[in-house]
XYZ file of C-alpha atoms in Angstrom:
647
model
C 79.804 199.268 -32.986
C 77.890 196.013 -31.911
C 79.778 194.056 -34.659
C 83.075 194.924 -32.949
C 81.880 193.586 -29.758
C 79.877 190.462 -30.550
C 79.717 188.711 -33.681
C 77.762 185.387 -33.716
C 79.500 182.601 -34.843
C 77.559 179.321 -35.585
C 80.654 177.507 -35.758
C 81.914 178.425 -32.348
C 78.385 177.234 -31.117
C 78.653 174.016 -32.821
C 82.104 173.565 -30.805
C 81.178 174.435 -27.711
C 78.147 171.975 -27.896
C 80.398 169.626 -29.293
C 82.786 169.931 -26.257
C 79.647 169.343 -23.704
C 78.748 166.040 -25.861
C 82.327 164.880 -25.417
C 82.019 165.567 -21.742
C 79.044 163.497 -21.658
C 80.645 160.643 -23.388
C 83.682 160.683 -21.156
C 81.413 160.262 -18.206
C 79.610 157.413 -19.807
C 83.026 155.710 -20.798
C 84.197 156.125 -17.061
C 80.825 154.592 -15.852
C 80.791 151.675 -18.452
C 84.469 150.792 -17.588
C 84.373 151.551 -13.714
C 87.291 153.925 -13.858
C 87.949 157.050 -11.789
C 90.303 160.157 -12.380
C 89.447 161.994 -8.988
C 91.145 162.108 -5.730
C 88.857 159.530 -4.464
C 91.458 156.968 -5.868
C 93.771 158.175 -3.004
C 91.604 157.182 -0.144
C 91.243 153.530 0.901
C 89.871 152.314 3.879
C 91.506 154.051 6.943
C 94.361 155.807 5.186
C 95.406 157.905 2.396
C 96.595 155.063 -0.188
C 96.867 154.322 -3.938
C 94.777 151.082 -4.500
C 97.963 149.680 -6.364
C 100.592 150.897 -3.796
C 99.813 150.735 -0.286
C 100.062 153.776 1.838
C 101.876 156.726 0.082
C 105.084 158.032 1.340
C 105.192 161.875 1.735
C 107.130 162.477 -1.427
C 104.687 160.443 -3.497
C 101.480 162.488 -2.715
C 99.887 163.974 -5.596
C 98.731 167.132 -3.420
C 100.487 169.262 -1.071
C 97.448 170.625 0.514
C 95.163 167.567 1.362
C 91.738 169.220 0.700
C 90.916 167.225 -2.278
C 90.307 164.053 -0.284
C 89.741 165.526 3.078
C 87.522 168.313 1.909
C 86.209 168.329 -1.407
C 85.332 164.463 -1.936
C 83.380 163.998 1.247
C 81.601 167.305 0.803
C 80.488 166.648 -2.826
C 79.394 163.372 -1.885
C 77.527 164.775 1.123
C 75.772 167.112 -1.610
C 75.029 164.118 -3.462
C 73.500 161.980 -0.973
C 71.154 164.536 0.222
C 69.740 165.567 -2.781
C 69.089 161.978 -3.873
C 67.482 161.460 -0.423
C 65.117 164.342 -1.319
C 66.440 167.285 1.287
C 68.916 170.198 0.956
C 72.571 169.655 2.228
C 72.259 172.020 5.221
C 73.499 170.080 7.947
C 76.266 167.215 8.486
C 76.087 165.536 12.185
C 78.901 163.331 11.509
C 81.874 165.650 11.676
C 82.962 167.724 14.654
C 79.792 167.315 16.418
C 77.685 168.477 13.612
C 78.169 171.692 11.473
C 76.445 173.588 8.881
C 77.853 173.241 5.282
C 76.296 176.741 4.528
C 78.547 178.432 6.916
C 81.511 176.465 5.635
C 81.218 178.734 2.221
C 83.985 177.298 0.445
C 82.019 174.258 -0.070
C 79.643 175.668 -2.291
C 76.953 173.210 -1.642
C 74.142 174.733 -3.049
C 75.623 175.205 -6.489
C 73.663 173.214 -9.060
C 76.593 171.807 -11.064
C 77.403 169.663 -7.474
C 73.669 168.591 -7.583
C 73.822 167.418 -10.898
C 76.131 164.523 -9.374
C 72.776 163.084 -8.000
C 72.364 161.803 -11.487
C 76.009 159.687 -11.669
C 76.671 156.391 -9.886
C 78.596 157.473 -6.651
C 82.040 155.894 -7.923
C 82.133 157.930 -10.690
C 80.472 161.167 -9.117
C 84.076 163.016 -8.214
C 85.409 162.429 -11.654
C 82.328 163.573 -13.161
C 82.246 166.965 -11.569
C 86.011 167.201 -12.898
C 84.954 166.555 -16.313
C 81.902 168.646 -16.511
C 83.804 171.824 -14.899
C 86.564 171.447 -17.122
C 84.239 171.183 -20.265
C 82.262 174.049 -18.877
C 85.669 176.322 -18.885
C 86.816 174.992 -22.279
C 83.267 175.585 -24.087
C 83.202 179.060 -22.287
C 86.450 180.313 -23.767
C 85.806 179.008 -26.859
C 82.767 181.249 -27.294
C 84.221 184.322 -25.507
C 87.097 184.123 -27.778
C 85.254 183.362 -31.092
C 82.229 185.760 -30.272
C 83.512 188.282 -27.927
C 87.017 188.887 -29.574
C 85.942 187.901 -33.092
C 88.913 185.382 -33.389
C 89.131 182.567 -35.416
C 87.911 179.041 -34.325
C 91.555 177.715 -34.604
C 92.953 180.805 -32.208
C 89.753 179.970 -29.892
C 90.614 176.518 -29.683
C 94.275 177.203 -29.044
C 93.194 179.631 -26.254
C 90.816 177.583 -24.747
C 93.309 174.687 -24.584
C 95.789 176.778 -23.050
C 93.422 178.211 -20.294
C 92.456 174.480 -19.204
C 95.320 172.169 -19.811
C 98.377 174.236 -18.649
C 99.732 175.034 -15.060
C 97.033 176.867 -13.337
C 94.194 174.762 -14.917
C 95.831 171.565 -13.812
C 96.319 172.748 -10.433
C 92.823 173.349 -9.902
C 91.308 170.199 -11.253
C 91.131 168.173 -8.062
C 90.169 171.077 -5.831
C 86.225 171.414 -6.938
C 85.965 174.547 -4.854
C 88.362 176.567 -7.069
C 87.422 174.505 -10.509
C 83.651 175.473 -10.313
C 84.049 179.111 -10.158
C 86.724 179.492 -12.590
C 84.859 177.502 -14.981
C 82.263 180.431 -14.921
C 84.631 183.107 -15.750
C 84.691 183.023 -19.483
C 81.067 182.711 -19.690
C 80.486 185.683 -17.620
C 82.677 187.988 -19.854
C 80.880 186.276 -22.799
C 77.625 187.591 -21.398
C 79.218 190.988 -20.714
C 80.127 191.510 -24.405
C 77.220 189.790 -25.766
C 74.660 191.919 -24.036
C 75.847 194.242 -21.263
C 78.699 196.008 -22.156
C 79.449 198.897 -24.361
C 78.004 199.127 -27.985
C 76.260 195.504 -27.141
C 72.990 196.659 -28.687
C 69.330 196.390 -26.935
C 66.199 194.543 -27.413
C 65.056 191.186 -26.481
C 68.657 189.877 -27.208
C 70.103 192.225 -24.667
C 67.428 191.368 -22.012
C 68.123 187.739 -22.387
C 71.783 187.882 -21.998
C 71.423 190.206 -19.219
C 69.516 187.604 -17.213
C 72.052 185.239 -18.050
C 74.889 187.579 -16.747
C 72.873 187.907 -13.600
C 72.455 184.398 -13.199
C 76.487 183.830 -14.034
C 76.983 186.328 -11.047
C 74.657 184.577 -8.773
C 76.300 180.900 -9.522
C 79.857 182.509 -9.076
C 79.149 183.804 -5.636
C 78.038 180.468 -4.427
C 80.337 178.313 -6.571
C 83.068 177.586 -3.953
C 86.384 178.639 -2.356
C 86.310 182.534 -1.619
C 89.861 182.776 -3.049
C 88.720 181.463 -6.644
C 85.274 183.413 -6.508
C 87.214 186.631 -5.358
C 89.965 185.803 -8.468
C 86.840 185.512 -10.855
C 85.185 188.641 -9.734
C 88.430 190.696 -9.769
C 89.244 189.250 -13.150
C 85.930 190.066 -14.885
C 85.462 193.656 -12.928
C 89.260 194.564 -14.493
C 88.055 193.438 -18.148
C 84.993 195.334 -17.598
C 86.241 198.502 -16.494
C 88.998 198.361 -19.350
C 86.555 197.852 -21.673
C 84.279 200.802 -20.579
C 87.421 203.096 -20.461
C 88.587 202.367 -23.727
C 84.966 202.665 -25.115
C 84.517 205.935 -23.271
C 81.275 204.736 -22.082
C 80.176 204.091 -18.812
C 76.784 203.668 -19.128
C 76.898 199.947 -18.436
C 78.141 200.590 -15.194
C 74.704 200.759 -13.714
C 73.742 197.535 -15.043
C 76.541 195.778 -13.693
C 75.550 197.334 -10.345
C 72.052 196.169 -10.713
C 73.041 192.681 -11.740
C 75.417 192.377 -8.634
C 72.353 193.428 -6.233
C 69.976 191.082 -8.141
C 72.747 188.258 -7.758
C 73.235 188.637 -3.999
C 69.368 188.878 -3.655
C 69.158 185.535 -5.307
C 72.005 183.935 -3.296
C 70.627 185.381 -0.086
C 69.585 182.026 0.983
C 73.443 180.977 0.910
C 74.895 184.016 1.752
C 72.902 185.240 4.914
C 73.543 182.360 6.937
C 77.394 182.687 6.620
C 77.218 186.449 6.920
C 74.978 186.316 10.183
C 77.389 183.332 11.760
C 80.676 185.544 10.905
C 80.978 186.564 14.544
C 81.012 182.739 15.668
C 83.473 181.671 13.030
C 87.083 180.667 13.810
C 89.849 180.642 10.826
C 93.210 179.888 10.785
C 93.557 182.744 8.112
C 92.911 185.288 10.697
C 94.261 183.916 14.156
C 97.190 181.849 13.111
C 100.780 182.547 11.213
C 99.974 179.957 8.987
C 97.030 182.086 7.338
C 99.303 184.880 6.468
C 100.185 183.342 3.082
C 100.898 186.267 0.914
C 104.493 187.096 1.263
C 106.571 189.510 -1.217
C 109.644 187.863 -2.607
C 113.130 189.262 -2.573
C 114.615 190.269 -5.915
C 116.468 187.118 -6.437
C 113.737 184.626 -5.457
C 111.192 186.882 -7.732
C 113.746 186.643 -10.903
C 113.807 182.807 -10.418
C 110.000 182.449 -10.145
C 109.563 184.864 -13.081
C 111.801 182.724 -15.302
C 110.062 179.795 -14.184
C 106.766 181.005 -15.997
C 108.791 180.106 -19.357
C 111.360 177.434 -18.135
C 109.921 175.202 -15.348
C 112.288 175.062 -12.490
C 113.119 171.949 -10.854
C 111.579 172.568 -7.614
C 111.533 168.594 -6.497
C 107.941 168.969 -5.503
C 105.715 166.372 -7.369
C 102.623 168.301 -5.949
C 100.107 169.248 -8.728
C 99.178 172.281 -6.283
C 102.532 173.619 -5.869
C 103.859 177.090 -7.459
C 106.087 175.245 -9.942
C 103.164 174.155 -11.612
C 100.430 176.622 -11.304
C 102.694 179.428 -12.307
C 104.154 177.702 -15.347
C 102.916 178.750 -18.804
C 105.489 177.301 -21.097
C 107.638 178.804 -23.666
C 105.044 178.417 -26.554
C 102.142 180.094 -24.605
C 104.598 182.937 -23.567
C 105.790 183.507 -27.139
C 102.358 183.402 -28.599
C 101.235 185.887 -25.582
C 103.989 188.299 -26.493
C 102.784 188.669 -30.061
C 99.332 188.765 -29.190
C 99.834 191.744 -26.569
C 101.957 193.596 -29.278
C 98.790 193.146 -31.686
C 96.313 194.113 -29.271
C 97.715 197.832 -28.940
C 96.070 198.269 -32.103
C 92.399 197.239 -31.313
C 90.408 198.798 -28.742
C 88.488 195.931 -27.745
C 91.626 194.000 -27.137
C 93.884 196.450 -25.299
C 92.595 195.691 -21.796
C 95.260 192.802 -22.011
C 97.841 195.702 -21.398
C 96.310 196.193 -18.042
C 95.197 192.792 -17.181
C 98.531 190.841 -17.459
C 100.863 193.140 -15.663
C 98.536 193.318 -13.030
C 97.835 189.613 -12.450
C 101.684 189.012 -12.811
C 102.654 191.442 -10.345
C 99.962 189.760 -7.838
C 100.938 186.135 -8.857
C 104.597 186.813 -8.544
C 104.990 189.296 -5.785
C 108.296 191.208 -5.874
C 109.102 193.935 -3.192
C 106.649 196.220 -4.757
C 103.568 194.081 -3.534
C 105.082 194.760 0.153
C 102.299 197.303 0.767
C 99.842 194.750 0.304
C 100.737 192.984 3.660
C 99.616 195.897 5.314
C 95.768 195.235 4.343
C 94.585 192.336 6.754
C 92.406 190.542 3.880
C 95.131 190.669 1.572
C 97.544 189.090 3.708
C 95.414 186.011 3.931
C 95.050 185.690 0.406
C 97.334 183.188 -1.818
C 98.997 183.790 -5.115
C 97.444 180.743 -6.382
C 94.074 182.304 -6.134
C 95.126 184.768 -8.625
C 97.017 182.552 -11.024
C 93.554 182.143 -12.760
C 93.851 186.008 -13.701
C 97.134 185.415 -15.041
C 96.391 182.432 -17.049
C 93.094 183.883 -18.526
C 95.269 186.706 -19.645
C 98.025 184.635 -21.174
C 95.245 182.466 -23.044
C 93.421 185.576 -24.532
C 96.786 187.240 -25.432
C 98.129 183.786 -27.048
C 94.972 183.484 -29.039
C 95.275 186.898 -30.504
C 98.822 185.985 -31.232
C 97.878 182.975 -33.051
C 95.399 184.787 -35.193
C 97.997 187.501 -35.931
C 100.674 184.596 -37.124
C 98.174 183.048 -39.100
C 97.402 186.252 -41.095
C 101.133 187.200 -41.410
C 102.442 183.904 -42.921
C 98.983 183.000 -44.765
C 98.350 179.675 -43.161
C 95.468 178.234 -45.277
C 95.504 174.724 -43.605
C 95.197 176.356 -40.129
C 93.952 173.097 -38.652
C 97.714 171.819 -39.028
C 98.897 175.004 -37.173
C 96.173 174.638 -34.681
C 97.477 171.383 -33.838
C 101.039 172.217 -34.106
C 100.503 175.145 -31.322
C 98.414 173.048 -29.157
C 101.066 169.999 -28.994
C 103.826 172.662 -28.240
C 101.807 174.031 -25.547
C 100.865 170.866 -24.244
C 104.529 169.295 -24.330
C 106.113 170.583 -21.135
C 103.050 169.196 -19.245
C 103.049 165.626 -20.595
C 104.094 164.046 -16.963
C 101.479 166.454 -15.357
C 98.625 165.177 -17.553
C 99.661 161.219 -16.339
C 99.462 162.763 -12.657
C 96.371 165.052 -12.399
C 94.357 162.743 -14.838
C 95.567 159.346 -13.369
C 93.194 156.862 -14.478
C 92.468 154.042 -12.081
C 89.742 151.398 -11.338
C 86.920 152.912 -9.399
C 86.724 151.187 -6.102
C 83.916 152.120 -3.907
C 84.717 152.439 -0.060
C 84.965 149.090 1.292
C 84.881 148.709 5.135
C 88.200 147.620 6.577
C 88.593 145.785 9.598
C 88.720 148.767 11.929
C 85.785 150.264 10.447
C 83.608 147.047 10.535
C 84.867 146.668 14.431
C 83.607 150.284 15.198
C 80.316 150.109 13.346
C 79.468 146.806 15.302
C 79.918 148.744 18.712
C 76.855 150.107 20.350
C 75.915 153.642 20.619
C 76.729 156.039 21.865
C 79.887 155.925 19.776
C 81.952 158.884 18.496
C 85.588 158.681 17.931
C 88.616 160.931 17.600
C 92.061 160.501 16.535
C 95.878 161.693 16.678
C 98.528 162.503 13.904
C 98.583 160.604 10.658
C 96.036 159.913 7.931
C 94.185 157.498 9.802
C 90.547 157.887 9.353
C 90.708 161.171 8.196
C 88.862 164.125 9.665
C 85.913 164.544 7.135
C 85.868 161.067 6.027
C 82.987 160.124 8.196
C 80.952 160.713 5.043
C 82.585 157.533 3.745
C 82.770 155.290 6.953
C 79.675 156.265 8.417
C 81.486 156.723 11.818
C 81.262 160.135 13.587
C 84.324 161.634 14.212
C 84.997 164.472 16.809
C 87.883 165.891 14.210
C 86.774 168.247 11.580
C 89.133 169.430 9.048
C 88.178 173.176 7.329
C 89.620 176.585 7.283
C 86.585 177.927 8.850
C 85.623 176.364 12.391
C 82.656 177.655 14.798
C 84.242 179.353 17.450
C 82.332 177.147 19.911
C 84.351 174.331 18.616
C 87.577 176.008 18.601
C 86.926 176.972 22.382
C 85.715 173.517 23.338
C 88.907 172.035 22.065
C 91.035 174.812 23.722
C 89.437 173.804 26.924
C 90.275 170.199 26.708
C 93.745 171.063 25.665
C 95.429 174.469 25.863
C 98.055 173.260 23.731
C 95.945 171.679 21.035
C 96.953 174.101 18.296
C 100.705 173.345 18.799
C 99.761 169.665 18.278
C 97.725 169.585 15.539
C 99.303 168.998 12.207
C 97.792 172.117 10.990
C 95.465 174.512 12.311
C 92.558 173.367 10.127
C 92.256 170.235 12.253
C 92.002 169.475 16.081
C 94.287 166.738 17.365
C 94.961 166.064 20.878
C 96.262 163.431 23.208
C 94.714 164.805 26.494
C 91.308 162.944 26.377
C 90.967 162.848 30.174
C 88.664 165.876 30.302
C 85.064 165.693 31.476
C 84.101 167.644 28.298
C 85.609 164.676 26.332
C 83.624 161.743 28.185
C 80.292 164.183 27.983
C 80.483 164.235 24.226
C 80.176 160.681 23.609
C 83.800 159.894 22.775
C 84.318 156.177 23.526
C 87.334 155.209 21.271
C 90.579 156.627 20.010
C 91.997 155.787 16.327
C 95.819 155.665 16.558
C 98.124 155.913 13.625
C 100.912 153.590 13.501
C 102.254 155.947 10.640
C 104.838 158.773 11.816
C 103.636 162.152 10.633
C 105.259 164.978 8.665
C 102.774 167.611 8.846
C 99.552 166.073 7.360
C 101.313 163.362 5.298
C 102.166 159.770 6.563
C 104.185 156.657 5.913
C 104.135 153.139 7.363
C 106.117 152.879 10.667
C 109.063 150.347 10.940
C 108.043 146.929 11.866
C 107.772 146.622 15.763
C 107.734 150.401 16.315
C 106.006 151.493 19.691
C 102.816 153.476 18.883
C 103.468 155.565 21.873
C 106.570 156.743 20.438
C 104.805 158.231 17.404
C 102.160 160.340 19.241
C 102.213 163.971 19.681
C 105.117 165.790 21.383
C 106.089 164.798 25.010
C 102.742 163.371 25.844
C 103.004 159.747 24.823
C 103.102 158.590 28.579
C 99.326 159.520 28.574
C 98.683 156.611 26.235
C 99.724 153.767 28.295
C 97.464 150.517 28.180
C 96.057 150.924 31.604
C 94.279 154.232 30.790
C 93.450 153.526 27.314
C 93.274 149.971 26.822
C 94.310 148.497 23.503
C 90.987 146.814 21.440
C 92.229 146.210 17.981
C 95.376 146.517 16.239
C 95.847 146.247 12.313
C 98.972 146.839 10.217
C 98.092 150.803 9.874
C 96.307 151.576 13.239
C 95.504 150.835 16.566
C 92.010 151.510 18.373
C 91.896 152.309 22.237
C 89.162 152.374 24.336
C 88.714 155.795 26.411
C 88.381 154.996 30.123
C 85.000 154.988 31.759
C 81.544 155.081 29.968
C 80.604 157.980 27.564
C 77.448 160.236 28.639
C 74.665 159.312 26.291
C 73.664 161.854 23.576
C 70.515 163.128 25.577
C 70.510 162.950 29.436
C 69.076 164.838 32.195
C 71.127 167.411 33.865
C 71.684 166.922 37.637
C 72.690 170.614 38.111
C 72.867 173.619 35.987
C 75.252 176.628 35.594
C 73.812 179.576 33.941
C 75.836 181.886 31.918
C 74.893 184.686 29.479
C 77.029 183.823 26.553
C 80.096 181.651 24.992
C 82.503 183.855 26.376
C 81.113 183.652 29.832
C 80.937 179.707 29.555
C 84.442 179.547 28.543
C 85.817 181.630 31.133
C 83.911 179.335 33.747
C 84.782 176.068 32.269
C 88.575 177.331 32.193
C 88.467 178.587 35.799
C 87.200 174.795 36.907
C 87.971 172.363 34.779
C 86.051 169.701 36.921
C 82.722 171.522 36.672
C 81.341 169.325 33.945
C 81.278 166.400 36.490
C 78.953 168.077 38.330
C 76.618 170.255 36.367
C 75.918 171.338 32.727
C 76.701 174.943 31.625
C 73.751 176.454 29.561
C 73.816 179.850 27.795
C 70.819 182.029 28.538
C 71.119 185.423 26.772
C 70.622 188.304 28.962
C 67.145 189.887 28.750
C 65.200 186.381 28.419
C 63.422 184.750 31.311
C 63.921 181.340 32.597
C 61.433 179.547 34.145
C 62.763 175.949 34.329
C 62.996 175.222 37.794
C 66.262 173.070 37.658
C 67.996 176.117 36.277
C 69.453 178.081 38.929
C 70.845 181.816 39.308
C 74.229 182.701 37.624
C 77.138 181.559 39.882
C 75.047 179.243 41.961
C 75.227 175.462 41.406
C 71.859 173.280 42.330
């Protein structure tokens, strides 16, 4: 029985090692030639720009979602710099007045793959993460297909290529929070079939593989984006349940439960801070309509989307994270997968595809039958893109099985030529996408622009904020070294959210997307009390989160948020620097120092009471500081007075 589940293949292991060697060689070449394939090349100075083309118009952005350059690049560099300096990346003081990366779970700051970037020069670190992640996924698929499913080495290469270099794989390359957890999926199921699942044997090999299985579970849970983690966990769980059901052996379920508990205990240092802070977290997924991303399609729309899996539709979107790419598998891949599904019915250890593919397809392309999911609060906040991994994974396995079936049927003795032909046919529809996703450009370390040099030269205290446009992106402080009041993240602290709502009750309507806070009402005492001294004003008209250079001579005031442009008169916010892309304006008055003596203090019991008090009296910060003292705690500092009184 064990031979049906796990057949060691020295050839597969040699190829997997060769994939790792090739990945290291690619990284060395990138370093030696000073090249870059990451989203870092899209960021230049104070705006999102291609180095050779200046600021990009909206239709030329590679990403519909700006997360690669305003979330992942800064976060991964923050991890790298902290590790090189000898401490854990537990706090970032430069963004939004400071935040804990641990509570922002999608950054996966404790995953060792990100820590390895400390060994790579900074200019190539983001590119190295892409290469390592893709190599991990490719090698894992070869091991799983060759050893777990006992397929030929050629079929394993075809399946691994399909998993990594077709639509879904390409769409995750620059989103490290998705790439890193997905890269673990084939390894997790390889460990399942090697030493955990039914008929996998026992003894030392099983004990060692079980430890590896637990370690993989622990790594997946801290790998990054919760959507990617959930997709990996559900895909693996479905495959495991199918294996146990087909083998009629449910004994491994206890070992899986034990492994999951052990993984949670290992990850406690990463999971507990986020869990304990959950009541203090604000997320657009829960509180705004933009978070409700899972919407079933009408029959006609669903039919077009289903056809686009085989024949890619012309959507007019150039973005590599658009559904036109991540759903697309191509005619050759689908044809091989169809043959593989027909063959898999005859093999008990492969028949789980009959469950995985239809379920994954129904979730990724949700028709009217998925309307029940919209009544589940958690499910409504999920994105079909998260689960495209499950569909792509199933197609890759089925296509590899189909390739072997064809090879056996037609007696292909020169299987290497057949492998080359299959890979070429699979890759052909994605030729243009490869050039976009793996765009090779000179690696240019961040160079301070005139505006950045100007701000760096100013005396402390100094914290900036900004308006619409990609001028000094929120989260680019990791590159510029300038503290920014803004912070881009799907998870914000409730304190940060309430603070901005007090400054501007209409802030969500003015911000380009609810993951960022942008306001033009900066006269609030709360702003002056937070050491905000300058405003970065884009000279680029904005559409959502994308920008392009304004026509020559256009008035900056005409480009600002909604109907409040008059607030930015030169008398209130004097202009101190103007460049082709931006203006820097001074906030009236002297910002309060970071540390100061409180003249008077108002005592409240919690954040809710503090918010209500400040909302009822917007001028209170001019006269007193509001301090939260939880009920039941005694206060002996003379300067603190009874609730409701001001000293």
